[in-house]
PDB file of C-alpha atoms in Angstrom:
ATOM      1  CA  MET A   1       3.438  15.165  16.870  1.00 80.00           C
ATOM      2  CA  PHE A   2       4.723  11.358  16.883  1.00 87.00           C
ATOM      3  CA  GLY A   3       1.981  10.655  19.098  1.00 86.00           C
ATOM      4  CA  GLN A   4      -0.680  11.402  16.332  1.00 86.00           C
ATOM      5  CA  PHE A   5       1.856   9.586  13.869  1.00 89.00           C
ATOM      6  CA  LEU A   6       1.466   6.525  16.267  1.00 91.00           C
ATOM      7  CA  HIS A   7      -1.950   6.855  16.726  1.00 89.00           C
ATOM      8  CA  ILE A   8      -2.669   6.737  13.251  1.00 90.00           C
ATOM      9  CA  VAL A   9      -0.403   3.438  12.621  1.00 91.00           C
ATOM     10  CA  VAL A  10      -2.318   1.582  15.911  1.00 92.00           C
ATOM     11  CA  SER A  11      -6.023   3.107  14.200  1.00 90.00           C
ATOM     12  CA  CYS A  12      -4.720   1.585  10.844  1.00 90.00           C
ATOM     13  CA  LEU A  13      -3.297  -2.004  12.165  1.00 90.00           C
ATOM     14  CA  LYS A  14      -6.573  -2.099  13.945  1.00 92.00           C
ATOM     15  CA  LEU A  15      -8.300  -1.393  10.543  1.00 91.00           C
ATOM     16  CA  ASP A  16     -10.638   1.523  12.137  1.00 90.00           C
ATOM     17  CA  ARG A  17     -12.277   2.888   9.265  1.00 89.00           C
ATOM     18  CA  GLY A  18     -12.810   6.050  11.372  1.00 88.00           C
ATOM     19  CA  ILE A  19      -9.027   7.509  10.473  1.00 88.00           C
ATOM     20  CA  PHE A  20      -9.921   7.103   6.891  1.00 88.00           C
ATOM     21  CA  LYS A  21     -13.435   9.676   7.565  1.00 86.00           C
ATOM     22  CA  ASP A  22     -12.364  11.985   9.749  1.00 85.00           C
ATOM     23  CA  PRO A  23     -10.607  14.907   8.007  1.00 86.00           C
ATOM     24  CA  LYS A  24      -8.064  15.654  11.126  1.00 86.00           C
ATOM     25  CA  TYR A  25      -6.123  12.469   9.764  1.00 86.00           C
ATOM     26  CA  PHE A  26      -5.704  14.213   6.073  1.00 88.00           C
ATOM     27  CA  GLY A  27      -4.161  17.463   7.630  1.00 86.00           C
ATOM     28  CA  GLU A  28      -0.685  19.175   6.344  1.00 87.00           C
ATOM     29  CA  ALA A  29       1.367  16.366   7.950  1.00 88.00           C
ATOM     30  CA  ALA A  30      -0.571  13.579   6.637  1.00 90.00           C
ATOM     31  CA  VAL A  31       1.450  13.320   3.745  1.00 92.00           C
ATOM     32  CA  TYR A  32       4.172  12.946   5.390  1.00 93.00           C
ATOM     33  CA  PHE A  33       3.330  10.729   8.167  1.00 93.00           C
ATOM     34  CA  ALA A  34       1.805   8.719   5.236  1.00 92.00           C
ATOM     35  CA  GLY A  35       5.444   8.510   3.341  1.00 92.00           C
ATOM     36  CA  LEU A  36       7.080   8.248   6.412  1.00 92.00           C
ATOM     37  CA  ILE A  37       4.733   4.680   6.843  1.00 93.00           C
ATOM     38  CA  MET A  38       5.506   3.678   3.315  1.00 93.00           C
ATOM     39  CA  MET A  39       9.572   4.063   3.566  1.00 92.00           C
ATOM     40  CA  LEU A  40       9.193   2.031   6.829  1.00 92.00           C
ATOM     41  CA  ASP A  41       7.029  -0.353   4.921  1.00 91.00           C
ATOM     42  CA  GLY A  42       9.760  -0.732   2.459  1.00 89.00           C
ATOM     43  CA  VAL A  43      12.712  -1.271   4.745  1.00 89.00           C
ATOM     44  CA  ALA A  44      10.564  -3.724   6.742  1.00 88.00           C
ATOM     45  CA  GLY A  45      10.283  -5.447   3.259  1.00 85.00           C
ATOM     46  CA  ALA A  46      13.996  -5.581   2.948  1.00 84.00           C
ATOM     47  CA  VAL A  47      14.433  -6.671   6.416  1.00 81.00           C
ATOM     48  CA  ALA A  48      12.160  -9.453   5.852  1.00 78.00           C
ATOM     49  CA  ALA A  49      13.517 -10.349   2.805  1.00 75.00           C
ATOM     50  CA  ASN A  50      16.880 -10.110   3.691  1.00 68.00           C
ATOM     51  CA  SER A  51      16.542 -13.841   5.178  1.00 60.00           C
ATOM     52  CA  PHE A  52      15.943 -15.364   2.186  1.00 62.00           C
ATOM     53  CA  VAL A  53      17.650 -12.771  -0.734  1.00 65.00           C
ATOM     54  CA  LYS A  54      19.680  -9.983   0.278  1.00 71.00           C
ATOM     55  CA  THR A  55      18.011  -6.689  -0.632  1.00 70.00           C
ATOM     56  CA  SER A  56      18.974  -3.150  -0.276  1.00 75.00           C
ATOM     57  CA  ILE A  57      17.248  -1.152   2.089  1.00 78.00           C
ATOM     58  CA  GLY A  58      17.778   2.172   0.428  1.00 79.00           C
ATOM     59  CA  VAL A  59      16.386   0.648  -2.761  1.00 82.00           C
ATOM     60  CA  SER A  60      13.754  -0.685  -0.800  1.00 83.00           C
ATOM     61  CA  GLY A  61      12.646   2.129   0.701  1.00 83.00           C
ATOM     62  CA  ILE A  62      12.446   4.459  -2.411  1.00 88.00           C
ATOM     63  CA  THR A  63      10.588   1.451  -4.257  1.00 87.00           C
ATOM     64  CA  ALA A  64       7.608   1.656  -1.511  1.00 89.00           C
ATOM     65  CA  LEU A  65       7.435   4.960  -2.552  1.00 91.00           C
ATOM     66  CA  VAL A  66       7.022   4.361  -6.033  1.00 92.00           C
ATOM     67  CA  THR A  67       4.914   1.939  -5.404  1.00 91.00           C
ATOM     68  CA  TRP A  68       2.795   4.222  -2.776  1.00 93.00           C
ATOM     69  CA  LEU A  69       2.588   6.822  -6.286  1.00 95.00           C
ATOM     70  CA  VAL A  70       1.823   3.732  -8.638  1.00 95.00           C
ATOM     71  CA  TRP A  71      -1.424   2.215  -6.290  1.00 94.00           C
ATOM     72  CA  ALA A  72      -2.668   6.034  -5.526  1.00 96.00           C
ATOM     73  CA  ILE A  73      -2.795   6.758  -9.429  1.00 96.00           C
ATOM     74  CA  PHE A  74      -4.655   3.580  -9.909  1.00 96.00           C
ATOM     75  CA  ILE A  75      -7.189   4.072  -7.600  1.00 95.00           C
ATOM     76  CA  TYR A  76      -7.483   7.384  -8.666  1.00 95.00           C
ATOM     77  CA  VAL A  77      -8.172   7.179 -12.146  1.00 94.00           C
ATOM     78  CA  ILE A  78     -10.382   3.456 -11.566  1.00 94.00           C
ATOM     79  CA  GLY A  79     -11.989   5.025  -8.652  1.00 91.00           C
ATOM     80  CA  VAL A  80     -12.509   8.671  -9.705  1.00 91.00           C
ATOM     81  CA  LYS A  81     -12.619   8.905 -13.406  1.00 90.00           C
ATOM     82  CA  LEU A  82     -13.378   5.584 -14.634  1.00 90.00           C
ATOM     83  CA  PHE A  83     -15.813   3.881 -12.069  1.00 87.00           C
ATOM     84  CA  PRO A  84     -17.049   7.054 -10.417  1.00 84.00           C
ATOM     85  CA  ASP A  85     -19.902   6.160  -7.218  1.00 80.00           C
ATOM     86  CA  GLY A  86     -22.043   9.240  -6.664  1.00 73.00           C
ATOM     87  CA  ASN A  87     -19.902  11.996  -4.528  1.00 70.00           C
ATOM     88  CA  SER A  88     -16.480  10.346  -4.935  1.00 65.00           C
ATOM     89  CA  LYS A  89     -15.122  13.580  -6.601  1.00 79.00           C
ATOM     90  CA  VAL A  90     -11.863  13.586  -3.893  1.00 90.00           C
ATOM     91  CA  PRO A  91      -8.375  15.294  -4.464  1.00 91.00           C
ATOM     92  CA  PHE A  92      -6.222  12.842  -5.367  1.00 93.00           C
ATOM     93  CA  LYS A  93      -3.773  13.968  -2.476  1.00 93.00           C
ATOM     94  CA  LYS A  94      -6.432  12.279  -0.139  1.00 93.00           C
ATOM     95  CA  ILE A  95      -6.078   8.613  -1.817  1.00 94.00           C
ATOM     96  CA  LEU A  96      -2.008   9.178  -1.828  1.00 95.00           C
ATOM     97  CA  ILE A  97      -2.436   9.787   2.038  1.00 94.00           C
ATOM     98  CA  GLY A  98      -5.376   7.024   2.657  1.00 94.00           C
ATOM     99  CA  VAL A  99      -2.893   4.414   0.408  1.00 95.00           C
ATOM    100  CA  GLY A 100      -0.151   5.289   2.420  1.00 94.00           C
ATOM    101  CA  TYR A 101      -1.635   4.736   5.763  1.00 95.00           C
ATOM    102  CA  ALA A 102      -3.253   1.481   4.642  1.00 95.00           C
ATOM    103  CA  HIS A 103       0.269   0.019   4.602  1.00 94.00           C
ATOM    104  CA  ALA A 104       1.037   0.704   8.231  1.00 94.00           C
ATOM    105  CA  PRO A 105       0.401  -3.325   8.716  1.00 94.00           C
ATOM    106  CA  GLY A 106       3.742  -3.698   6.293  1.00 90.00           C
ATOM    107  CA  LEU A 107       5.568  -2.432   9.356  1.00 92.00           C
ATOM    108  CA  ILE A 108       4.826  -5.509  11.539  1.00 92.00           C
ATOM    109  CA  ARG A 109       7.448  -7.304   8.878  1.00 88.00           C
ATOM    110  CA  PHE A 110      10.309  -6.258  11.051  1.00 88.00           C
ATOM    111  CA  PHE A 111       9.443  -9.268  13.426  1.00 86.00           C
ATOM    112  CA  ALA A 112       9.962 -11.434  10.571  1.00 83.00           C
ATOM    113  CA  VAL A 113      13.571 -11.776  12.032  1.00 77.00           C
ATOM    114  CA  THR A 114      13.762 -15.916  11.327  1.00 80.00           C
ATOM    115  CA  PRO A 115      13.455 -17.546   8.117  1.00 79.00           C
ATOM    116  CA  GLU A 116      10.732 -19.599   9.514  1.00 84.00           C
ATOM    117  CA  LEU A 117       8.182 -16.168  10.420  1.00 83.00           C
ATOM    118  CA  VAL A 118       9.193 -14.590   7.052  1.00 85.00           C
ATOM    119  CA  VAL A 119       6.550 -15.759   4.685  1.00 87.00           C
ATOM    120  CA  PRO A 120       4.148 -16.397   7.014  1.00 90.00           C
ATOM    121  CA  ILE A 121       4.153 -12.523   8.022  1.00 90.00           C
ATOM    122  CA  ILE A 122       4.692 -11.582   4.709  1.00 89.00           C
ATOM    123  CA  PHE A 123       1.291 -13.129   3.912  1.00 91.00           C
ATOM    124  CA  LEU A 124      -0.640 -12.179   6.513  1.00 93.00           C
ATOM    125  CA  THR A 125       0.439  -8.590   5.994  1.00 93.00           C
ATOM    126  CA  GLN A 126      -0.027  -8.430   2.316  1.00 93.00           C
ATOM    127  CA  PHE A 127      -3.255  -9.509   3.341  1.00 95.00           C
ATOM    128  CA  TRP A 128      -3.901  -7.041   5.821  1.00 95.00           C
ATOM    129  CA  ILE A 129      -2.822  -4.006   3.700  1.00 94.00           C
ATOM    130  CA  PHE A 130      -5.293  -5.545   0.892  1.00 96.00           C
ATOM    131  CA  ALA A 131      -8.076  -5.092   3.598  1.00 95.00           C
ATOM    132  CA  ALA A 132      -7.010  -1.683   4.973  1.00 95.00           C
ATOM    133  CA  LEU A 133      -6.956  -0.567   1.146  1.00 95.00           C
ATOM    134  CA  ILE A 134     -10.621  -1.844   0.695  1.00 96.00           C
ATOM    135  CA  ILE A 135     -11.364   0.035   3.476  1.00 95.00           C
ATOM    136  CA  SER A 136      -9.563   3.127   2.857  1.00 94.00           C
ATOM    137  CA  THR A 137     -10.952   3.113  -0.737  1.00 94.00           C
ATOM    138  CA  ARG A 138     -14.627   2.904   0.430  1.00 93.00           C
ATOM    139  CA  HIS A 139     -14.198   5.409   2.910  1.00 92.00           C
ATOM    140  CA  ILE A 140     -12.561   8.101   0.871  1.00 92.00           C
ATOM    141  CA  LEU A 141     -14.123   7.877  -2.163  1.00 92.00           C
ATOM    142  CA  ASN A 142     -17.650   7.663  -0.335  1.00 90.00           C
ATOM    143  CA  LEU A 143     -18.681   4.022  -1.624  1.00 90.00           C
ATOM    144  CA  LYS A 144     -22.105   2.380  -0.965  1.00 88.00           C
ATOM    145  CA  SER A 145     -20.503  -0.960  -0.949  1.00 89.00           C
ATOM    146  CA  ASN A 146     -17.196  -2.923   0.166  1.00 91.00           C
ATOM    147  CA  LEU A 147     -17.371  -5.043  -3.483  1.00 94.00           C
ATOM    148  CA  LYS A 148     -16.891  -1.689  -5.573  1.00 93.00           C
ATOM    149  CA  ALA A 149     -14.268  -0.723  -3.579  1.00 94.00           C
ATOM    150  CA  PHE A 150     -12.639  -4.809  -3.738  1.00 96.00           C
ATOM    151  CA  GLY A 151     -13.129  -4.309  -7.365  1.00 95.00           C
ATOM    152  CA  ILE A 152     -11.074  -1.476  -7.790  1.00 95.00           C
ATOM    153  CA  ILE A 153      -8.241  -2.699  -5.455  1.00 96.00           C
ATOM    154  CA  PHE A 154      -8.134  -5.940  -7.201  1.00 96.00           C
ATOM    155  CA  LEU A 155      -8.261  -3.922 -10.623  1.00 96.00           C
ATOM    156  CA  SER A 156      -5.410  -1.688  -9.490  1.00 95.00           C
ATOM    157  CA  PHE A 157      -3.586  -5.173  -8.124  1.00 94.00           C
ATOM    158  CA  LEU A 158      -3.979  -7.061 -11.002  1.00 95.00           C
ATOM    159  CA  ILE A 159      -2.691  -4.060 -13.511  1.00 94.00           C
ATOM    160  CA  ILE A 160       0.318  -3.763 -11.249  1.00 92.00           C
ATOM    161  CA  ALA A 161       0.886  -7.125 -11.321  1.00 91.00           C
ATOM    162  CA  PHE A 162       1.068  -7.183 -15.252  1.00 92.00           C
ATOM    163  CA  LEU A 163       3.344  -4.422 -15.434  1.00 90.00           C
ATOM    164  CA  SER A 164       5.922  -5.543 -12.799  1.00 85.00           C
ATOM    165  CA  ILE A 165       5.892  -8.878 -14.692  1.00 87.00           C
ATOM    166  CA  SER A 166       6.067  -7.334 -17.994  1.00 85.00           C
ATOM    167  CA  PHE A 167       9.180  -5.216 -16.581  1.00 80.00           C
ATOM    168  CA  VAL A 168      10.705  -8.710 -15.028  1.00 77.00           C
ATOM    169  CA  MET A 169      10.167 -10.187 -18.559  1.00 78.00           C
ATOM    170  CA  SER A 170      11.453  -7.959 -20.650  1.00 78.00           C
ATOM    171  CA  ARG A 171      14.937  -7.708 -18.294  1.00 70.00           C
ATOM    172  CA  MET A 172      15.236 -11.474 -18.456  1.00 68.00           C
ATOM    173  CA  SER A 173      17.652 -11.244 -21.403  1.00 66.00           C
ATOM    174  CA  THR A 174      20.046  -9.135 -19.857  1.00 63.00           C
ATOM    175  CA  LEU A 175      20.663 -11.231 -16.937  1.00 57.00           C
ATOM    176  CA  PRO A 176      23.593 -13.588 -16.550  1.00 59.00           C
ATOM    177  CA  ILE A 177      21.863 -16.365 -16.380  1.00 57.00           C
ATOM    178  CA  SER A 178      20.596 -16.050 -19.627  1.00 51.00           C
ATOM    179  CA  ASN A 179      23.997 -16.243 -21.168  1.00 54.00           C
ATOM    180  CA  ILE A 180      23.859 -20.194 -20.133  1.00 55.00           C
ATOM    181  CA  SER A 181      23.427 -22.727 -22.948  1.00 52.00           C
TER     182      SER A 181
END
């Protein structure tokens, strides 16, 4: 079982599209493997961020799980419901697993142990995750073009970024620094 998990992680790091095509990687344990990848991605992000700002590892793990669900919901709604492409009737669970697998490059953030490495590794892994999300979306939704997969991921990203910024801005008045005149 651990061997299969490592194979999934290594295949996703190599951006192997076969991992998203083969039904054997979407079996009973797949959602647990994807969830574990997301939890480890959140912990790795917290480890990397701790060189700049103190971050709770537990909160980062839970945030990663919420992020996983949000990404999957937006990809499902945009790719399956709003802009379907022929045979893109796939179950939500398959998209959830694909999004989890696509976050495997985030595990490299564990290697951001010095402040000089943090920013380059975070940027590299984030672009790597986007590439993996595009590949997974294309193959899980059976899309004909990479451009449509890119559009689904980019639109999902824009919505998530807008909601995140709106949430942070709505909380700015409650921060202690906002009381300084």
